[in-house]
XYZ file of C-alpha atoms in Angstrom:
735
model
C -29.330 -9.718 10.458
C -28.148 -6.571 11.350
C -24.728 -5.191 10.574
C -24.194 -3.495 13.688
C -20.762 -2.371 15.234
C -18.485 -1.705 18.633
C -16.434 0.291 20.516
C -13.975 1.491 23.946
C -13.658 4.336 26.486
C -13.277 5.722 29.119
C -12.215 7.040 32.554
C -12.227 6.730 36.295
C -15.577 8.621 36.245
C -16.782 5.691 34.754
C -18.840 3.368 36.100
C -19.635 -0.526 35.408
C -21.747 -2.757 35.113
C -21.400 -6.978 33.812
C -22.539 -9.308 30.849
C -22.487 -12.783 30.698
C -25.069 -15.523 28.528
C -25.423 -19.107 30.100
C -27.252 -21.383 27.025
C -28.959 -24.219 28.974
C -29.545 -27.713 26.923
C -31.875 -30.870 27.806
C -31.278 -33.719 28.327
C -31.902 -36.616 25.539
C -35.594 -37.063 26.926
C -36.957 -33.779 25.542
C -34.253 -32.122 23.116
C -33.687 -33.155 19.554
C -36.251 -34.730 17.391
C -36.722 -37.168 13.885
C -33.072 -39.098 14.534
C -34.602 -42.655 15.017
C -31.330 -44.115 14.778
C -27.704 -43.127 15.984
C -25.423 -42.638 12.660
C -22.145 -43.531 11.987
C -18.366 -43.080 12.866
C -18.048 -39.799 11.013
C -21.535 -39.508 8.975
C -23.413 -36.968 7.856
C -26.995 -36.062 9.449
C -29.221 -33.568 9.450
C -30.877 -32.534 13.154
C -33.540 -30.651 14.067
C -32.817 -29.179 17.660
C -35.089 -27.637 19.703
C -32.669 -26.193 23.178
C -33.894 -24.149 25.664
C -31.467 -21.777 26.304
C -31.937 -18.649 29.750
C -30.566 -15.695 31.136
C -29.289 -16.436 34.468
C -28.686 -13.079 36.040
C -26.261 -10.048 36.270
C -24.270 -12.933 33.905
C -27.248 -12.317 31.026
C -25.189 -11.533 27.171
C -25.937 -11.519 24.282
C -27.314 -9.198 21.163
C -29.512 -7.458 22.059
C -28.839 -5.484 24.656
C -31.317 -3.070 26.970
C -29.934 0.030 28.808
C -30.465 0.413 32.170
C -28.600 4.168 32.895
C -31.001 4.469 35.327
C -29.340 2.991 38.288
C -26.393 2.763 40.207
C -24.337 1.638 38.742
C -26.654 1.618 34.898
C -26.390 -1.898 33.795
C -27.002 -3.584 30.351
C -28.811 -6.369 29.611
C -28.997 -8.990 27.935
C -32.036 -10.184 25.870
C -33.493 -12.777 22.583
C -34.146 -11.962 19.503
C -36.087 -13.984 17.105
C -34.031 -13.125 14.681
C -30.611 -13.717 15.847
C -28.655 -16.204 13.723
C -26.143 -18.970 15.829
C -23.831 -20.890 14.004
C -22.658 -23.327 14.951
C -19.016 -25.374 14.083
C -17.736 -28.531 14.565
C -13.837 -27.878 16.604
C -12.878 -31.036 16.472
C -13.620 -32.318 12.803
C -12.520 -28.722 11.876
C -16.381 -28.171 9.682
C -19.596 -25.661 10.003
C -22.416 -27.405 10.498
C -24.477 -25.642 7.761
C -27.676 -24.267 8.950
C -28.913 -22.091 12.248
C -30.544 -21.654 15.369
C -33.090 -18.470 16.235
C -34.353 -17.827 19.350
C -38.199 -19.212 20.223
C -40.538 -18.874 22.560
C -39.128 -16.040 24.170
C -40.583 -15.278 27.418
C -42.090 -11.657 28.336
C -38.575 -10.801 30.299
C -36.711 -11.747 27.330
C -34.565 -13.841 29.503
C -36.102 -17.527 27.934
C -36.117 -19.297 25.182
C -35.650 -21.942 23.167
C -33.246 -22.330 19.944
C -34.592 -24.362 16.929
C -33.098 -24.247 13.977
C -32.702 -27.954 11.512
C -28.159 -28.317 11.274
C -27.136 -30.585 9.107
C -23.316 -31.974 9.275
C -21.224 -34.499 11.600
C -20.805 -34.659 15.306
C -19.902 -37.485 16.449
C -19.823 -38.551 20.714
C -16.376 -37.139 21.753
C -16.860 -33.831 18.854
C -16.255 -30.297 20.449
C -18.471 -27.428 19.956
C -18.747 -23.989 19.272
C -21.806 -21.649 18.988
C -21.586 -18.098 17.311
C -24.715 -16.245 17.390
C -24.728 -13.096 15.179
C -22.133 -12.264 12.602
C -21.171 -9.110 11.012
C -18.971 -10.709 8.929
C -20.013 -14.584 7.526
C -19.093 -16.986 4.972
C -20.524 -19.669 4.334
C -18.404 -21.317 2.132
C -14.823 -20.059 4.452
C -15.587 -20.359 7.835
C -12.219 -18.862 8.426
C -13.148 -15.714 6.738
C -15.183 -14.822 8.696
C -15.207 -12.893 11.706
C -16.347 -10.153 14.137
C -15.445 -6.484 12.874
C -14.695 -3.821 15.094
C -12.543 -1.118 12.951
C -15.662 1.144 11.831
C -18.783 1.782 13.710
C -21.193 3.669 13.173
C -22.173 4.452 17.251
C -25.756 4.676 17.308
C -27.179 1.900 20.552
C -29.812 -0.234 17.482
C -26.521 -0.510 15.608
C -24.093 -2.429 18.052
C -23.677 -5.929 17.267
C -22.300 -7.624 21.003
C -21.329 -10.676 18.821
C -20.826 -13.768 21.562
C -19.453 -17.782 21.452
C -19.300 -20.706 23.053
C -16.302 -22.568 23.208
C -15.813 -26.787 24.250
C -18.761 -27.344 23.931
C -19.605 -31.212 24.369
C -22.248 -33.186 21.728
C -23.658 -36.754 22.327
C -25.622 -39.238 19.933
C -28.087 -41.249 21.367
C -30.869 -42.863 19.247
C -30.864 -40.112 16.931
C -31.243 -37.515 19.491
C -28.013 -35.062 19.752
C -27.901 -33.045 23.269
C -24.991 -30.852 24.935
C -23.605 -33.162 27.799
C -23.379 -29.478 30.319
C -24.739 -26.348 29.460
C -24.002 -24.384 27.218
C -22.679 -20.618 28.266
C -22.138 -17.895 25.535
C -19.292 -15.480 26.894
C -19.971 -11.529 24.921
C -16.314 -11.041 23.133
C -16.469 -6.818 23.830
C -17.184 -3.998 26.144
C -19.945 -1.723 25.663
C -19.833 2.106 25.832
C -21.969 4.959 26.167
C -19.382 8.788 25.097
C -20.788 11.671 24.502
C -18.465 15.374 24.112
C -18.539 18.944 24.698
C -16.106 21.272 24.359
C -15.209 22.523 27.671
C -19.049 25.045 27.957
C -21.344 23.603 24.625
C -22.009 19.864 23.234
C -20.202 18.627 20.473
C -21.756 17.312 17.310
C -19.499 14.595 16.225
C -19.321 13.804 12.544
C -16.337 11.456 13.378
C -14.609 9.972 16.433
C -11.499 8.039 16.560
C -10.404 6.622 19.536
C -6.181 5.331 20.060
C -4.793 3.231 23.528
C -2.111 5.269 24.459
C -0.661 1.444 25.568
C -1.349 -1.604 24.824
C -4.146 -2.193 22.040
C -7.774 -3.555 21.440
C -8.761 -6.263 19.006
C -9.586 -4.606 16.072
C -10.625 -8.527 14.041
C -11.465 -12.134 15.429
C -12.809 -14.746 13.738
C -14.481 -17.319 15.414
C -13.054 -20.424 14.385
C -9.095 -19.863 13.853
C -7.507 -21.331 16.776
C -5.427 -17.774 16.327
C -8.324 -15.750 15.569
C -6.975 -12.564 17.468
C -5.992 -9.215 15.475
C -4.310 -6.507 17.351
C -5.629 -2.681 16.598
C -4.659 0.634 17.255
C -7.004 2.233 16.222
C -11.322 2.658 16.362
C -13.434 5.070 14.179
C -17.077 5.445 14.574
C -18.319 7.281 12.321
C -22.430 8.308 12.313
C -25.097 8.669 9.874
C -25.176 11.902 10.687
C -23.313 14.656 13.154
C -24.631 14.589 16.329
C -24.831 15.879 20.071
C -26.239 13.014 21.170
C -24.577 9.695 23.207
C -22.614 7.196 20.746
C -22.937 4.145 21.773
C -19.528 1.893 20.919
C -18.388 -1.403 21.547
C -14.077 -2.915 21.787
C -12.406 -5.825 21.922
C -10.170 -6.045 24.513
C -7.175 -7.038 24.444
C -7.365 -8.794 27.976
C -3.632 -8.917 27.601
C -2.670 -6.121 26.995
C -5.390 -3.724 27.156
C -5.004 -0.257 27.299
C -4.741 2.032 30.540
C -5.356 4.815 28.446
C -7.726 6.335 25.804
C -6.906 9.425 23.498
C -10.150 10.806 22.009
C -10.003 12.726 19.512
C -13.373 14.169 17.743
C -14.043 16.235 14.368
C -17.109 17.883 14.132
C -19.286 18.834 12.113
C -17.214 22.446 10.979
C -14.179 21.001 10.467
C -13.160 21.718 14.025
C -11.034 18.746 15.655
C -11.269 18.256 18.965
C -9.291 15.565 21.692
C -8.759 14.064 24.837
C -7.182 11.341 27.060
C -8.480 9.462 30.095
C -6.617 6.783 32.422
C -9.011 2.977 32.296
C -10.903 1.959 35.620
C -9.292 0.136 38.555
C -8.904 -2.724 37.209
C -8.013 -1.954 33.287
C -10.846 -2.058 30.876
C -12.265 -5.844 30.604
C -14.713 -7.537 27.921
C -18.556 -7.551 29.159
C -18.150 -4.570 31.591
C -20.712 -1.842 30.404
C -18.869 1.735 31.102
C -20.638 4.752 31.065
C -20.447 7.948 32.041
C -23.296 10.093 32.935
C -21.655 13.248 31.958
C -20.278 14.685 28.701
C -16.477 14.523 28.181
C -15.029 17.578 27.945
C -12.031 17.698 24.776
C -9.780 19.566 24.127
C -9.651 22.384 20.967
C -6.711 21.145 18.721
C -7.275 22.367 15.258
C -9.576 23.950 12.424
C -9.702 20.648 9.330
C -8.892 21.923 5.913
C -8.238 20.198 2.846
C -5.735 20.337 0.580
C -7.110 21.083 -3.251
C -6.516 17.817 -5.175
C -6.495 16.943 -8.822
C -5.742 13.780 -9.780
C -4.944 12.699 -12.844
C -5.411 9.077 -12.916
C -7.011 7.239 -9.239
C -9.730 4.307 -9.222
C -13.280 5.783 -9.612
C -12.088 9.424 -9.739
C -13.261 9.752 -5.711
C -11.388 12.782 -4.154
C -12.450 12.208 -0.909
C -10.533 11.573 2.178
C -11.643 8.571 5.130
C -12.945 9.052 8.544
C -9.328 8.728 9.899
C -8.895 12.148 7.534
C -6.741 9.919 4.854
C -6.618 10.371 0.769
C -5.846 6.148 0.080
C -5.429 6.520 -3.297
C -5.468 4.211 -6.617
C -4.692 4.026 -9.502
C -7.018 3.100 -13.097
C -7.540 -0.224 -12.508
C -5.671 -2.593 -15.211
C -7.773 -5.428 -16.065
C -5.209 -7.428 -17.802
C -2.994 -7.517 -14.589
C -5.593 -7.538 -12.432
C -4.759 -4.992 -9.870
C -3.858 -0.972 -10.133
C -2.139 0.885 -12.567
C 0.232 3.975 -10.956
C -2.079 6.631 -10.533
C -0.800 10.669 -10.451
C -2.103 13.548 -8.878
C -1.868 17.099 -7.915
C -2.034 18.405 -4.302
C -2.052 22.083 -3.666
C -3.346 25.155 -1.093
C -3.621 25.190 1.969
C -3.945 21.164 4.671
C -4.131 20.669 7.762
C -4.829 17.440 9.276
C -4.551 15.596 6.068
C -2.914 13.159 4.644
C -1.975 10.444 1.885
C -1.298 6.588 1.164
C -0.348 5.508 -2.073
C -1.138 1.860 -2.579
C 0.949 2.220 -6.105
C 3.313 3.979 -8.344
C 2.871 7.536 -8.055
C 3.340 10.453 -9.221
C 3.025 13.571 -7.235
C 2.754 16.738 -8.222
C 3.130 19.561 -5.227
C 2.708 22.693 -5.978
C 2.497 25.564 -3.790
C 1.486 23.519 -1.156
C 1.701 24.424 2.981
C 0.384 20.827 4.355
C 1.258 19.789 8.437
C 0.015 16.603 9.228
C 1.020 15.914 14.055
C 1.687 12.244 14.687
C 1.790 10.287 10.823
C 4.200 11.012 8.046
C 2.135 13.716 5.192
C 2.790 11.066 2.197
C 2.989 7.066 3.310
C 3.664 4.491 0.339
C 5.266 0.989 0.092
C 5.700 1.580 -3.691
C 7.894 4.074 -5.854
C 7.173 8.002 -5.422
C 8.218 10.344 -8.202
C 7.588 14.429 -6.465
C 7.054 16.450 -9.433
C 8.108 19.946 -7.602
C 6.551 22.553 -8.658
C 6.764 26.128 -6.897
C 7.680 26.378 -2.608
C 5.963 23.510 -1.045
C 6.424 23.484 2.769
C 5.245 20.248 4.399
C 5.292 20.098 8.804
C 5.013 17.001 10.706
C 5.754 18.266 14.301
C 5.299 15.160 15.944
C 6.926 12.305 13.209
C 10.501 11.149 12.004
C 9.350 12.077 8.702
C 7.495 14.319 6.696
C 7.462 11.236 3.774
C 8.417 7.948 4.397
C 8.913 5.289 1.333
C 8.731 1.872 3.295
C 10.971 -0.433 1.401
C 10.801 1.541 -1.727
C 12.542 4.904 -3.782
C 12.290 8.543 -3.899
C 12.430 10.127 -6.561
C 11.647 14.585 -6.823
C 11.914 16.185 -10.129
C 10.780 19.895 -11.141
C 11.481 22.705 -10.575
C 10.651 25.029 -7.031
C 11.784 23.520 -3.137
C 10.431 20.832 -0.878
C 11.291 22.349 3.286
C 9.964 19.570 5.673
C 9.335 20.084 9.114
C 10.256 17.135 11.435
C 10.631 15.826 15.664
C 13.835 14.359 14.426
C 17.098 16.107 14.836
C 18.964 13.550 12.424
C 17.183 11.627 9.590
C 16.587 14.752 7.921
C 13.031 14.427 7.514
C 12.456 11.888 4.084
C 12.744 7.593 3.933
C 13.315 5.635 0.794
C 14.584 2.910 0.825
C 17.471 4.838 -2.202
C 17.739 7.437 0.949
C 18.378 6.341 4.110
C 21.115 2.896 4.951
C 21.589 2.046 8.244
C 23.296 4.091 10.729
C 23.036 6.839 7.914
C 22.189 8.909 5.081
C 23.244 8.548 1.399
C 23.985 11.180 -0.714
C 21.180 13.845 -0.875
C 21.568 13.301 -4.800
C 19.895 10.204 -4.816
C 16.734 11.594 -4.474
C 17.269 13.012 -7.654
C 15.481 12.091 -10.720
C 17.095 11.262 -13.888
C 17.465 14.963 -15.316
C 17.144 16.342 -13.205
C 19.592 17.251 -9.379
C 18.816 17.682 -5.577
C 20.232 19.106 -2.759
C 19.494 19.517 1.128
C 19.815 22.802 3.117
C 21.712 22.015 6.639
C 19.019 21.581 9.596
C 17.667 23.868 11.242
C 16.333 23.896 14.711
C 13.150 25.712 15.530
C 13.534 25.530 19.494
C 10.203 23.547 20.057
C 11.540 19.601 18.983
C 10.955 19.798 15.672
C 13.606 20.465 12.806
C 14.047 21.679 9.802
C 15.472 20.736 6.666
C 15.247 22.758 2.406
C 15.357 20.311 -0.650
C 16.132 22.161 -3.868
C 14.965 20.531 -6.835
C 16.012 22.420 -10.974
C 16.664 20.570 -14.181
C 20.476 19.250 -14.620
C 22.656 20.746 -17.417
C 22.477 17.396 -18.345
C 19.471 17.449 -19.524
C 19.791 20.348 -21.361
C 23.092 19.649 -22.920
C 23.282 17.231 -26.277
C 24.555 13.759 -26.292
C 28.264 14.100 -25.823
C 31.602 12.130 -26.335
C 34.298 12.856 -24.644
C 37.836 12.233 -25.839
C 39.715 10.717 -23.294
C 42.805 10.100 -25.758
C 43.974 11.687 -28.919
C 41.966 9.389 -32.320
C 38.980 9.853 -34.414
C 35.255 8.967 -33.737
C 33.936 7.371 -36.966
C 30.343 8.102 -37.925
C 28.492 6.798 -40.395
C 24.716 8.082 -41.197
C 21.638 8.234 -44.298
C 19.997 11.211 -42.862
C 21.338 15.287 -42.126
C 23.136 15.807 -38.866
C 25.248 17.647 -37.285
C 28.370 18.059 -34.434
C 30.234 20.535 -32.819
C 33.354 20.891 -30.677
C 33.743 22.429 -27.312
C 31.146 23.910 -27.906
C 31.746 25.897 -30.790
C 30.499 25.681 -34.678
C 28.120 22.908 -35.863
C 29.365 21.276 -38.974
C 26.681 19.077 -40.613
C 27.086 15.654 -42.069
C 24.629 12.931 -43.827
C 27.265 10.060 -44.639
C 30.100 8.785 -43.002
C 32.325 11.407 -41.412
C 35.629 10.796 -39.442
C 35.971 13.630 -36.435
C 39.108 13.428 -35.511
C 39.919 14.689 -31.293
C 42.740 15.340 -28.740
C 42.095 13.906 -25.151
C 39.527 16.373 -23.371
C 37.579 17.806 -26.389
C 34.401 16.835 -26.210
C 31.695 16.271 -29.114
C 28.072 16.360 -29.311
C 25.751 15.414 -31.176
C 22.262 16.968 -32.958
C 18.938 16.610 -35.399
C 16.051 17.196 -36.084
C 15.106 13.659 -37.668
C 12.282 12.184 -35.963
C 14.341 9.244 -36.435
C 17.938 8.541 -36.989
C 17.505 5.171 -39.091
C 16.600 5.686 -43.305
C 14.492 3.057 -44.654
C 14.593 2.213 -48.288
C 12.521 -0.203 -49.606
C 13.357 -2.822 -47.878
C 16.376 -2.071 -46.674
C 17.095 -0.139 -42.791
C 19.886 1.996 -42.909
C 21.314 3.140 -38.800
C 22.693 5.550 -37.494
C 26.428 4.761 -36.218
C 28.738 6.595 -33.628
C 32.422 4.686 -33.171
C 34.777 6.117 -31.166
C 37.832 3.996 -32.256
C 39.472 5.627 -28.418
C 38.115 5.188 -25.148
C 35.582 8.346 -25.012
C 32.873 9.784 -22.097
C 29.457 9.091 -22.986
C 27.019 11.722 -21.358
C 23.760 14.129 -22.626
C 20.789 13.955 -23.332
C 19.597 11.452 -25.994
C 17.205 13.545 -27.569
C 19.213 16.584 -28.929
C 19.317 13.582 -32.080
C 16.293 14.269 -32.344
C 15.521 18.123 -31.976
C 18.421 20.396 -31.735
C 16.656 23.521 -31.354
C 18.445 25.219 -28.997
C 17.672 23.502 -25.450
C 14.347 23.115 -26.715
C 15.489 18.866 -26.270
C 15.496 19.248 -22.823
C 11.907 18.765 -22.624
C 11.480 16.526 -24.970
C 10.103 12.508 -23.971
C 8.642 11.379 -27.121
C 10.573 9.566 -29.552
C 9.328 7.585 -32.612
C 9.935 4.488 -33.990
C 13.181 2.726 -34.652
C 14.885 6.223 -33.760
C 17.896 5.606 -31.744
C 18.701 1.924 -33.591
C 22.061 0.467 -33.481
C 23.138 4.813 -32.603
C 26.028 2.822 -30.373
C 26.756 -1.137 -32.038
C 29.591 -2.818 -31.444
C 30.696 0.689 -30.167
C 33.295 -0.751 -26.961
C 34.790 2.682 -26.708
C 32.448 3.659 -24.662
C 32.787 4.401 -20.576
C 31.044 6.085 -18.365
C 31.282 10.066 -16.988
C 32.587 9.783 -13.111
C 29.690 12.253 -12.435
C 27.704 13.021 -15.421
C 25.236 10.444 -17.085
C 24.103 9.831 -20.802
C 19.921 10.400 -20.252
C 17.431 8.392 -21.851
C 14.066 10.326 -21.320
C 11.709 9.342 -22.692
C 8.853 8.195 -21.015
C 6.283 7.652 -25.025
C 7.717 4.804 -27.394
C 7.594 3.966 -30.096
C 8.764 0.534 -32.018
C 12.165 -0.715 -32.046
C 12.865 2.428 -31.240
C 16.701 1.271 -28.840
C 16.784 -1.389 -30.324
C 20.971 -2.840 -30.412
C 21.974 1.245 -28.633
C 24.383 -0.329 -27.252
C 25.076 -4.104 -28.447
C 28.807 -4.755 -27.841
C 29.226 -1.322 -25.611
C 32.067 -3.890 -23.564
C 33.254 -0.489 -22.026
C 30.041 0.445 -20.169
C 29.825 -0.324 -17.092
C 26.051 1.740 -15.521
C 23.042 1.380 -18.081
C 20.889 4.568 -18.260
C 17.438 5.111 -16.926
C 14.557 4.214 -18.441
C 11.596 6.192 -17.389
C 8.896 4.956 -19.397
C 5.785 2.656 -18.000
C 4.220 1.565 -21.364
C 6.264 -0.206 -23.930
C 6.180 -0.401 -27.212
C 7.564 -3.770 -29.419
C 10.728 -4.696 -29.789
C 11.531 -1.302 -28.163
C 14.488 -2.490 -25.940
C 15.475 -5.640 -28.402
C 19.455 -6.904 -28.152
C 19.910 -3.603 -26.749
C 22.855 -4.364 -24.473
C 23.212 -6.895 -25.739
C 26.967 -8.370 -24.434
C 27.752 -5.614 -22.754
C 29.272 -7.947 -20.289
C 30.865 -4.991 -17.915
C 27.414 -4.103 -17.201
C 26.267 -5.367 -13.488
C 22.877 -3.910 -13.100
C 20.331 -3.146 -14.925
C 18.404 -0.230 -15.308
C 15.135 -0.852 -13.216
C 12.702 -2.085 -15.780
C 9.448 -0.487 -14.508
C 6.669 -1.803 -16.824
C 3.739 -3.117 -15.892
C 2.493 -4.781 -18.473
C 5.056 -6.454 -21.180
C 4.471 -5.764 -24.659
C 6.127 -7.377 -28.405
C 9.431 -8.839 -28.106
C 10.720 -5.379 -25.125
C 12.943 -7.307 -23.546
C 14.079 -9.620 -25.815
C 17.452 -10.652 -25.769
C 17.967 -7.150 -24.389
C 20.468 -8.552 -21.508
C 21.729 -11.344 -23.541
C 25.729 -12.673 -22.999
C 26.119 -9.270 -20.091
C 28.232 -11.476 -18.671
C 28.717 -9.244 -14.928
C 25.195 -8.527 -14.726
C 24.042 -9.640 -11.257
C 21.658 -7.250 -10.334
C 17.407 -6.916 -12.516
C 14.707 -5.042 -10.862
C 11.323 -6.077 -12.953
C 8.185 -4.297 -11.863
C 6.199 -6.497 -14.879
C 3.164 -8.496 -13.573
C 2.452 -9.286 -17.287
C 4.311 -10.869 -19.121
C 2.212 -13.105 -21.389
C 3.338 -10.803 -24.959
C 4.660 -13.238 -27.553
C 8.983 -13.446 -26.944
C 9.089 -10.199 -24.575
C 11.223 -12.288 -22.673
C 13.209 -13.926 -25.074
C 16.534 -14.894 -24.316
C 16.484 -11.520 -22.015
C 19.279 -12.809 -19.458
C 20.993 -15.391 -21.503
C 24.161 -15.931 -19.758
C 23.879 -13.188 -17.107
C 26.145 -14.023 -14.081
C 25.693 -17.346 -12.665
C 24.567 -15.317 -9.064
C 22.337 -12.631 -8.413
C 19.812 -10.928 -7.313
C 16.221 -10.204 -9.294
C 13.750 -7.416 -7.379
C 10.153 -8.341 -8.668
C 7.022 -6.681 -7.515
C 4.684 -7.476 -4.677
C 2.182 -10.115 -5.636
C 3.882 -11.091 -9.062
C 4.206 -14.490 -9.895
C 7.873 -15.668 -11.745
C 9.169 -18.984 -12.111
C 12.802 -19.777 -13.266
C 14.111 -19.155 -16.676
C 14.344 -22.257 -19.847
C 17.830 -22.926 -20.210
C 18.139 -20.701 -22.812
C 17.497 -17.606 -19.827
C 13.402 -16.601 -21.618
C 10.617 -16.316 -19.196
C 11.755 -16.007 -15.963
C 15.112 -14.810 -13.563
C 17.867 -17.135 -13.828
C 18.558 -19.880 -11.914
C 20.714 -19.307 -8.598
C 19.621 -16.263 -8.358
C 17.809 -14.530 -4.677
C 14.265 -13.561 -6.038
C 12.847 -10.372 -3.352
C 9.694 -8.706 -4.145
C 8.918 -5.004 -3.661
């Protein structure tokens, strides 16, 4: 069975010729051999079959098509081939018969033959059969998965597959012989086109061809064995084996209920030049079973010169950097065996990009580093998974015929780094970027929702370019909080108690640092700000089997904000860039500090992405004043890293997004136990088999809430103690 392809096309200049095939079965006297008695109802039998088949004039249609382009109109005539595979499917019993039929005894004009072969299965006298030939995707063990595919073709005459089928064929059995009660008539499922292109003067050497309907649609796939068996599409791609200026032969399955009235041809030549033209359908519209032929090459108009960007993959499937035939980079991260899926992807894009775009399949981080990108009709970057853009220097993306420059459908977009991103689109109201954290029905959220932890984002006023496009510039910078040490700001007069076995220091309102290495009381008045520093990789002192944590506990209400990494590295503002934390580093730091509360506008930052064992265990245990949890950006976890982290935080309503795809031993052990107000958790883990990783993690939370899981991840209700799943009574959605 050869693997071949198809497409659609053309204008009022195109001519039409018809194809159709009729197969006529003979009577029971000369049809079937080797069945001496009629089988019992429902009994499986083996049949040796030989059925006469004949093409009937202009209706001749089969896989092997002989083209005659000299006539008026030109014609495409069907002919039999001995290599033809013809499958038989019992519609009544929804079962495929094993074995195939093949043309034999083919006449000189290839219009007559015998369909011969052996079939095994169950056929009763009242059953209806479907006969299908030349499948380019056939799975005998799963007939419903079999389909003709038109999306990708190679454009040669020899490469065409004019697959077809006959449905509702009556079968009778008499004296062990199978016959068809009525003549079998095959119907070709597509039209065939012959295309050639010029730039208005000279032939175009085609490297790739894209055909899209301006209105209506074509059929991308159809499955002969499904009742609802046709799936519409919006484009067909043709990639010749080598660039050619000769004719391209393409086939398309027309959507008869919504046939295209106009087609757009987009051709890329072997030098990366892009041309296009739009052609109307001939009178009566495009129809299956027709041969659309143009004696003259189609003139195209130059659109642009493709320019590929510089792409550096940090982690990507197979290390591939090649775009597909639609000039799209489809990016997957590396394969993760434990979750049987791809992990996060990290790439950098720089330089000039014209006519290329990106589709990110999984969670991604993209560094835009001095990029100037142009793509006309779609966003430059699309994804339905979380996306972080790391902005470096000046970058611009122009999509003159698109509402968005970047679209994150159904997930979150974050901006980090230091630089600008200028976007130009054709919509005056939607700011050029789309994501669930930035767009709400009928209006946009505050631009600050785009900021990754530790960064600020501002947006310029809209510029009307007076050509139907509009521009905004987004400026990204590290937030002052990332360079702000961990700080407690008193809202009343009182004291802050510090207990430690290591050397650390504090300052009040940015004054002189004071060293502490034991139990210390810091007296404060309302409004005073106490900042904390240390050069210890861990604030926990281990003495034999005794673990001595550092505790910071105020006896009056205090706002908490700033970067906890100032407790790891206090060298100037070097902690602003620290993202690695050691074993036990901040274990128990604010344990039972029930006077801590969130600042109205400033955040406490835990920016580490490289964690170690027990690093945040018990950190906010019993902090009943917290209503907002800090972001947890790490995607690779370690043993007990978040154990009891928010235990008993009774006013916490929303958990931080839990982004790690694979959990570690005990990592979420009792993490939110006793958080009685908690009613929203997003956990994107797809591998949760590590020991005790979900032990009591949601015990005692709100009776109702929302649990967001990764698309395709399998979760069940938690045990009675809140372990190993989502709470009973919560709504479950997928990202």
